[in-house]
PDB file of C-alpha atoms and ligand atoms in Angstrom:
ATOM      1  CA  MET P   1      70.372  -2.589  39.424  1.00 96.00           C
ATOM      2  CA  ARG P   2      70.476   0.640  40.597  1.00 98.00           C
ATOM      3  CA  LEU P   3      70.031   0.553  44.275  1.00 98.00           C
ATOM      4  CA  VAL P   4      69.749   3.122  47.298  1.00 99.00           C
ATOM      5  CA  ILE P   5      71.566   1.858  51.026  1.00 98.00           C
ATOM      6  CA  GLY P   6      71.488   4.049  54.555  1.00 98.00           C
ATOM      7  CA  SER P   7      72.274   3.913  57.589  1.00 98.00           C
ATOM      8  CA  ASP P   8      72.262   5.560  61.150  1.00 98.00           C
ATOM      9  CA  HIS P   9      75.716   5.505  63.286  1.00 98.00           C
ATOM     10  CA  ALA P  10      75.056   1.793  64.467  1.00 98.00           C
ATOM     11  CA  GLY P  11      74.561   0.619  60.958  1.00 98.00           C
ATOM     12  CA  TRP P  12      77.792   3.070  59.676  1.00 98.00           C
ATOM     13  CA  PRO P  13      80.567   0.448  60.583  1.00 96.00           C
ATOM     14  CA  LEU P  14      78.703  -1.992  58.447  1.00 98.00           C
ATOM     15  CA  LYS P  15      77.684   0.021  55.674  1.00 98.00           C
ATOM     16  CA  GLN P  16      81.229   0.188  53.423  1.00 97.00           C
ATOM     17  CA  THR P  17      81.721  -3.207  53.454  1.00 97.00           C
ATOM     18  CA  VAL P  18      77.959  -3.891  51.805  1.00 98.00           C
ATOM     19  CA  ILE P  19      79.033  -1.059  49.391  1.00 98.00           C
ATOM     20  CA  ASP P  20      82.034  -2.249  47.960  1.00 98.00           C
ATOM     21  CA  HIS P  21      80.134  -6.022  47.587  1.00 98.00           C
ATOM     22  CA  ILE P  22      77.407  -4.146  45.867  1.00 98.00           C
ATOM     23  CA  ARG P  23      80.108  -2.579  43.682  1.00 98.00           C
ATOM     24  CA  LYS P  24      81.958  -5.965  43.244  1.00 98.00           C
ATOM     25  CA  LEU P  25      78.784  -7.183  41.954  1.00 97.00           C
ATOM     26  CA  GLY P  26      78.349  -4.445  39.608  1.00 97.00           C
ATOM     27  CA  HIS P  27      75.519  -2.539  40.523  1.00 98.00           C
ATOM     28  CA  ASP P  28      75.182   1.166  40.728  1.00 98.00           C
ATOM     29  CA  ILE P  29      74.652   2.178  44.485  1.00 98.00           C
ATOM     30  CA  VAL P  30      73.811   5.754  46.204  1.00 98.00           C
ATOM     31  CA  ASP P  31      74.876   6.283  49.869  1.00 98.00           C
ATOM     32  CA  VAL P  32      72.259   8.444  51.734  1.00 98.00           C
ATOM     33  CA  GLY P  33      74.172   8.094  54.511  1.00 95.00           C
ATOM     34  CA  SER P  34      75.453   8.505  57.612  1.00 96.00           C
ATOM     35  CA  HIS P  35      78.842   9.094  56.877  1.00 95.00           C
ATOM     36  CA  ASP P  36      80.091   8.399  60.437  1.00 94.00           C
ATOM     37  CA  ASP P  37      79.012   7.260  64.216  1.00 94.00           C
ATOM     38  CA  LYS P  38      77.850  10.343  65.147  1.00 98.00           C
ATOM     39  CA  PRO P  39      74.159   9.894  66.341  1.00 98.00           C
ATOM     40  CA  VAL P  40      71.768   9.825  63.755  1.00 98.00           C
ATOM     41  CA  ASP P  41      67.888   8.794  63.969  1.00 98.00           C
ATOM     42  CA  PHE P  42      67.598   5.674  61.927  1.00 98.00           C
ATOM     43  CA  PRO P  43      63.367   7.010  60.893  1.00 98.00           C
ATOM     44  CA  ASP P  44      65.060   9.891  58.756  1.00 98.00           C
ATOM     45  CA  ILE P  45      67.123   7.616  57.147  1.00 98.00           C
ATOM     46  CA  ALA P  46      64.959   4.894  56.184  1.00 98.00           C
ATOM     47  CA  ARG P  47      62.849   7.524  55.156  1.00 98.00           C
ATOM     48  CA  ALA P  48      65.377   8.642  52.584  1.00 98.00           C
ATOM     49  CA  VAL P  49      66.020   5.112  51.457  1.00 98.00           C
ATOM     50  CA  ALA P  50      62.016   4.544  50.937  1.00 98.00           C
ATOM     51  CA  GLN P  51      61.731   8.003  49.004  1.00 98.00           C
ATOM     52  CA  LYS P  52      64.546   6.643  46.857  1.00 98.00           C
ATOM     53  CA  VAL P  53      63.166   3.214  46.028  1.00 98.00           C
ATOM     54  CA  THR P  54      59.187   4.919  45.855  1.00 98.00           C
ATOM     55  CA  SER P  55      60.256   7.420  43.388  1.00 98.00           C
ATOM     56  CA  GLY P  56      62.001   4.861  40.521  1.00 98.00           C
ATOM     57  CA  GLU P  57      65.044   5.894  41.373  1.00 98.00           C
ATOM     58  CA  ALA P  58      66.398   2.709  42.726  1.00 98.00           C
ATOM     59  CA  ALA P  59      64.931  -0.723  42.104  1.00 98.00           C
ATOM     60  CA  ARG P  60      65.887  -1.899  45.612  1.00 98.00           C
ATOM     61  CA  GLY P  61      66.892  -0.267  49.573  1.00 98.00           C
ATOM     62  CA  ILE P  62      69.613  -1.851  51.477  1.00 98.00           C
ATOM     63  CA  MET P  63      69.064  -0.077  55.013  1.00 98.00           C
ATOM     64  CA  VAL P  64      71.746  -0.444  58.291  1.00 98.00           C
ATOM     65  CA  CYS P  65      71.271  -0.414  61.652  1.00 98.00           C
ATOM     66  CA  GLY P  66      71.761  -1.357  65.178  1.00 98.00           C
ATOM     67  CA  THR P  67      69.491  -4.350  64.823  1.00 98.00           C
ATOM     68  CA  GLY P  68      67.484  -3.849  61.124  1.00 98.00           C
ATOM     69  CA  VAL P  69      64.230  -3.540  63.619  1.00 98.00           C
ATOM     70  CA  GLY P  70      64.029   0.450  63.939  1.00 98.00           C
ATOM     71  CA  ALA P  71      64.673   0.875  60.021  1.00 98.00           C
ATOM     72  CA  SER P  72      61.960  -1.965  58.938  1.00 98.00           C
ATOM     73  CA  ILE P  73      59.579  -0.334  61.363  1.00 98.00           C
ATOM     74  CA  ALA P  74      59.988   2.845  59.525  1.00 98.00           C
ATOM     75  CA  ALA P  75      60.603   1.803  56.283  1.00 98.00           C
ATOM     76  CA  ASN P  76      57.205   0.220  56.300  1.00 98.00           C
ATOM     77  CA  LYS P  77      55.436   3.390  57.506  1.00 98.00           C
ATOM     78  CA  MET P  78      56.207   4.666  53.914  1.00 98.00           C
ATOM     79  CA  LYS P  79      53.685   3.679  51.033  1.00 97.00           C
ATOM     80  CA  GLY P  80      55.322   1.330  48.744  1.00 98.00           C
ATOM     81  CA  ILE P  81      57.824   0.319  50.502  1.00 98.00           C
ATOM     82  CA  ARG P  82      57.695  -3.376  51.782  1.00 98.00           C
ATOM     83  CA  ALA P  83      61.042  -3.941  54.134  1.00 99.00           C
ATOM     84  CA  ALA P  84      62.098  -6.522  56.156  1.00 98.00           C
ATOM     85  CA  VAL P  85      65.251  -7.704  58.856  1.00 98.00           C
ATOM     86  CA  CYS P  86      67.016 -10.564  56.774  1.00 98.00           C
ATOM     87  CA  HIS P  87      69.342 -12.562  59.233  1.00 98.00           C
ATOM     88  CA  ASP P  88      69.384 -15.493  57.201  1.00 98.00           C
ATOM     89  CA  VAL P  89      70.542 -16.240  53.944  1.00 98.00           C
ATOM     90  CA  HIS P  90      66.632 -17.752  52.765  1.00 98.00           C
ATOM     91  CA  SER P  91      64.462 -15.405  54.429  1.00 98.00           C
ATOM     92  CA  ALA P  92      66.799 -12.647  51.914  1.00 98.00           C
ATOM     93  CA  HIS P  93      66.144 -14.119  48.854  1.00 98.00           C
ATOM     94  CA  GLN P  94      62.590 -15.465  49.610  1.00 98.00           C
ATOM     95  CA  SER P  95      61.149 -12.518  50.653  1.00 98.00           C
ATOM     96  CA  VAL P  96      62.003 -11.552  47.740  1.00 98.00           C
ATOM     97  CA  GLU P  97      60.386 -14.009  45.600  1.00 98.00           C
ATOM     98  CA  HIS P  98      56.957 -14.292  47.815  1.00 98.00           C
ATOM     99  CA  ASP P  99      56.796 -10.465  49.102  1.00 98.00           C
ATOM    100  CA  ASP P 100      58.389  -8.488  46.879  1.00 98.00           C
ATOM    101  CA  VAL P 101      60.479  -6.980  49.511  1.00 99.00           C
ATOM    102  CA  ASN P 102      61.858  -3.630  48.305  1.00 98.00           C
ATOM    103  CA  VAL P 103      64.230  -2.950  50.879  1.00 99.00           C
ATOM    104  CA  MET P 104      66.428  -5.478  53.180  1.00 99.00           C
ATOM    105  CA  CYS P 105      67.231  -4.065  56.836  1.00 99.00           C
ATOM    106  CA  ILE P 106      70.557  -5.315  58.256  1.00 98.00           C
ATOM    107  CA  GLY P 107      71.654  -5.340  61.687  1.00 98.00           C
ATOM    108  CA  ALA P 108      75.372  -4.286  62.301  1.00 98.00           C
ATOM    109  CA  GLN P 109      75.000  -5.238  65.491  1.00 98.00           C
ATOM    110  CA  ILE P 110      73.585  -9.132  64.805  1.00 98.00           C
ATOM    111  CA  VAL P 111      75.234 -10.342  61.526  1.00 98.00           C
ATOM    112  CA  GLY P 112      78.962  -9.928  61.401  1.00 98.00           C
ATOM    113  CA  ALA P 113      80.708  -8.907  57.240  1.00 98.00           C
ATOM    114  CA  TRP P 114      80.600 -12.581  55.760  1.00 98.00           C
ATOM    115  CA  LEU P 115      76.927 -13.052  56.742  1.00 98.00           C
ATOM    116  CA  ALA P 116      75.825  -9.716  55.178  1.00 98.00           C
ATOM    117  CA  VAL P 117      77.594 -10.173  52.068  1.00 98.00           C
ATOM    118  CA  ASP P 118      75.911 -12.884  51.731  1.00 98.00           C
ATOM    119  CA  LEU P 119      72.788 -11.581  52.256  1.00 98.00           C
ATOM    120  CA  VAL P 120      73.046  -9.072  49.870  1.00 98.00           C
ATOM    121  CA  SER P 121      74.088 -11.408  47.310  1.00 98.00           C
ATOM    122  CA  SER P 122      71.161 -13.474  48.341  1.00 98.00           C
ATOM    123  CA  TYR P 123      68.593 -10.394  47.904  1.00 98.00           C
ATOM    124  CA  LEU P 124      69.708  -9.109  44.930  1.00 98.00           C
ATOM    125  CA  SER P 125      69.860 -12.497  43.014  1.00 98.00           C
ATOM    126  CA  ALA P 126      66.132 -13.248  43.734  1.00 98.00           C
ATOM    127  CA  GLU P 127      63.366 -11.789  41.439  1.00 98.00           C
ATOM    128  CA  PHE P 128      59.440 -12.028  42.875  1.00 98.00           C
ATOM    129  CA  SER P 129      58.055 -15.281  41.657  1.00 98.00           C
ATOM    130  CA  THR P 130      54.852 -14.959  39.294  1.00 98.00           C
ATOM    131  CA  ASP P 131      52.796 -17.469  40.884  1.00 98.00           C
ATOM    132  CA  GLU P 132      49.673 -15.900  40.787  1.00 98.00           C
ATOM    133  CA  ASP P 133      49.402 -17.163  45.171  1.00 98.00           C
ATOM    134  CA  PHE P 134      52.171 -14.916  45.610  1.00 98.00           C
ATOM    135  CA  ARG P 135      50.863 -11.867  43.352  1.00 98.00           C
ATOM    136  CA  ARG P 136      47.407 -11.776  45.312  1.00 98.00           C
ATOM    137  CA  ARG P 137      49.360 -11.719  48.626  1.00 98.00           C
ATOM    138  CA  VAL P 138      51.070  -8.745  47.655  1.00 98.00           C
ATOM    139  CA  GLU P 139      48.134  -6.998  45.998  1.00 98.00           C
ATOM    140  CA  LYS P 140      46.397  -7.010  49.273  1.00 98.00           C
ATOM    141  CA  LEU P 141      49.080  -5.175  50.821  1.00 98.00           C
ATOM    142  CA  ARG P 142      49.035  -2.804  48.262  1.00 98.00           C
ATOM    143  CA  VAL P 143      45.212  -2.050  49.238  1.00 98.00           C
ATOM    144  CA  MET P 144      46.361  -1.955  52.805  1.00 97.00           C
ATOM    145  CA  ASP P 145      49.157   0.663  52.159  1.00 96.00           C
ATOM    146  CA  GLU P 146      45.910   2.336  50.590  1.00 95.00           C
ATOM    147  CA  GLN P 147      42.847   1.673  52.872  1.00 97.00           C
ATOM    148  CA  GLY P 148      44.686   0.464  55.805  1.00 94.00           C
TER     149      GLY P 148
HETATM  150  O1  R5P L   1      66.008  -0.598  65.969  1.00 87.01           O
HETATM  151  C1  R5P L   1      66.766   0.415  66.357  1.00 87.01           C
HETATM  152  C2  R5P L   1      68.416   0.409  65.685  1.00 87.01           C
HETATM  153  O2  R5P L   1      68.600  -0.572  66.192  1.00 87.01           O
HETATM  154  C3  R5P L   1      69.290   1.612  66.272  1.00 87.01           C
HETATM  155  O3  R5P L   1      70.275   1.477  65.303  1.00 87.01           O
HETATM  156  C4  R5P L   1      69.574   1.699  67.556  1.00 87.01           C
HETATM  157  O4  R5P L   1      68.098   1.837  68.576  1.00 87.01           O
HETATM  158  C5  R5P L   1      70.684   2.519  68.356  1.00 87.01           C
HETATM  159  O5  R5P L   1      70.847   2.725  69.168  1.00 87.01           O
HETATM  160  P1  R5P L   1      72.257   3.627  69.980  1.00 87.01           P
HETATM  161  O6  R5P L   1      71.284   5.592  69.687  1.00 87.01           O
HETATM  162  O7  R5P L   1      72.071   3.539  71.199  1.00 87.01           O
HETATM  163  O8  R5P L   1      73.446   3.394  69.742  1.00 87.01           O
END
């Protein structure tokens, strides 16, 4: 899978661990920054991650900020993005299976490196269900994206 990852300064310390793990799993990953601990605004990075996903350059994205919350709010402002903060392994895969999440957000101040890599493994191994209930609900999300 081709993936995109981004972080703000608060997420940056965890990002390289996540990137190394993703490469070990055999996926390609584009890093849209940030690349150090200099303060940046998470909406700018979340937007760059979202654009790679909505353009089709990446199949899924990952955002790391302090809590994952700001990143998910920002990414969800972008049409076609279904972003979620996932800090437990069940949500990391169920968010894809039921909700077709395409940007997973992690808080570097909330989870440690070992949980972060398990979250990423769980997220990347999951596929959107073919169950018609889940498909119908995600279609309703698409309509909300279009019409409000
Ligand atoms: O939800 C927002 C994120 O957790 C940010 O990473 C956080 O607000 C950054 O805070 P600061 O600029 O104090 O490092």
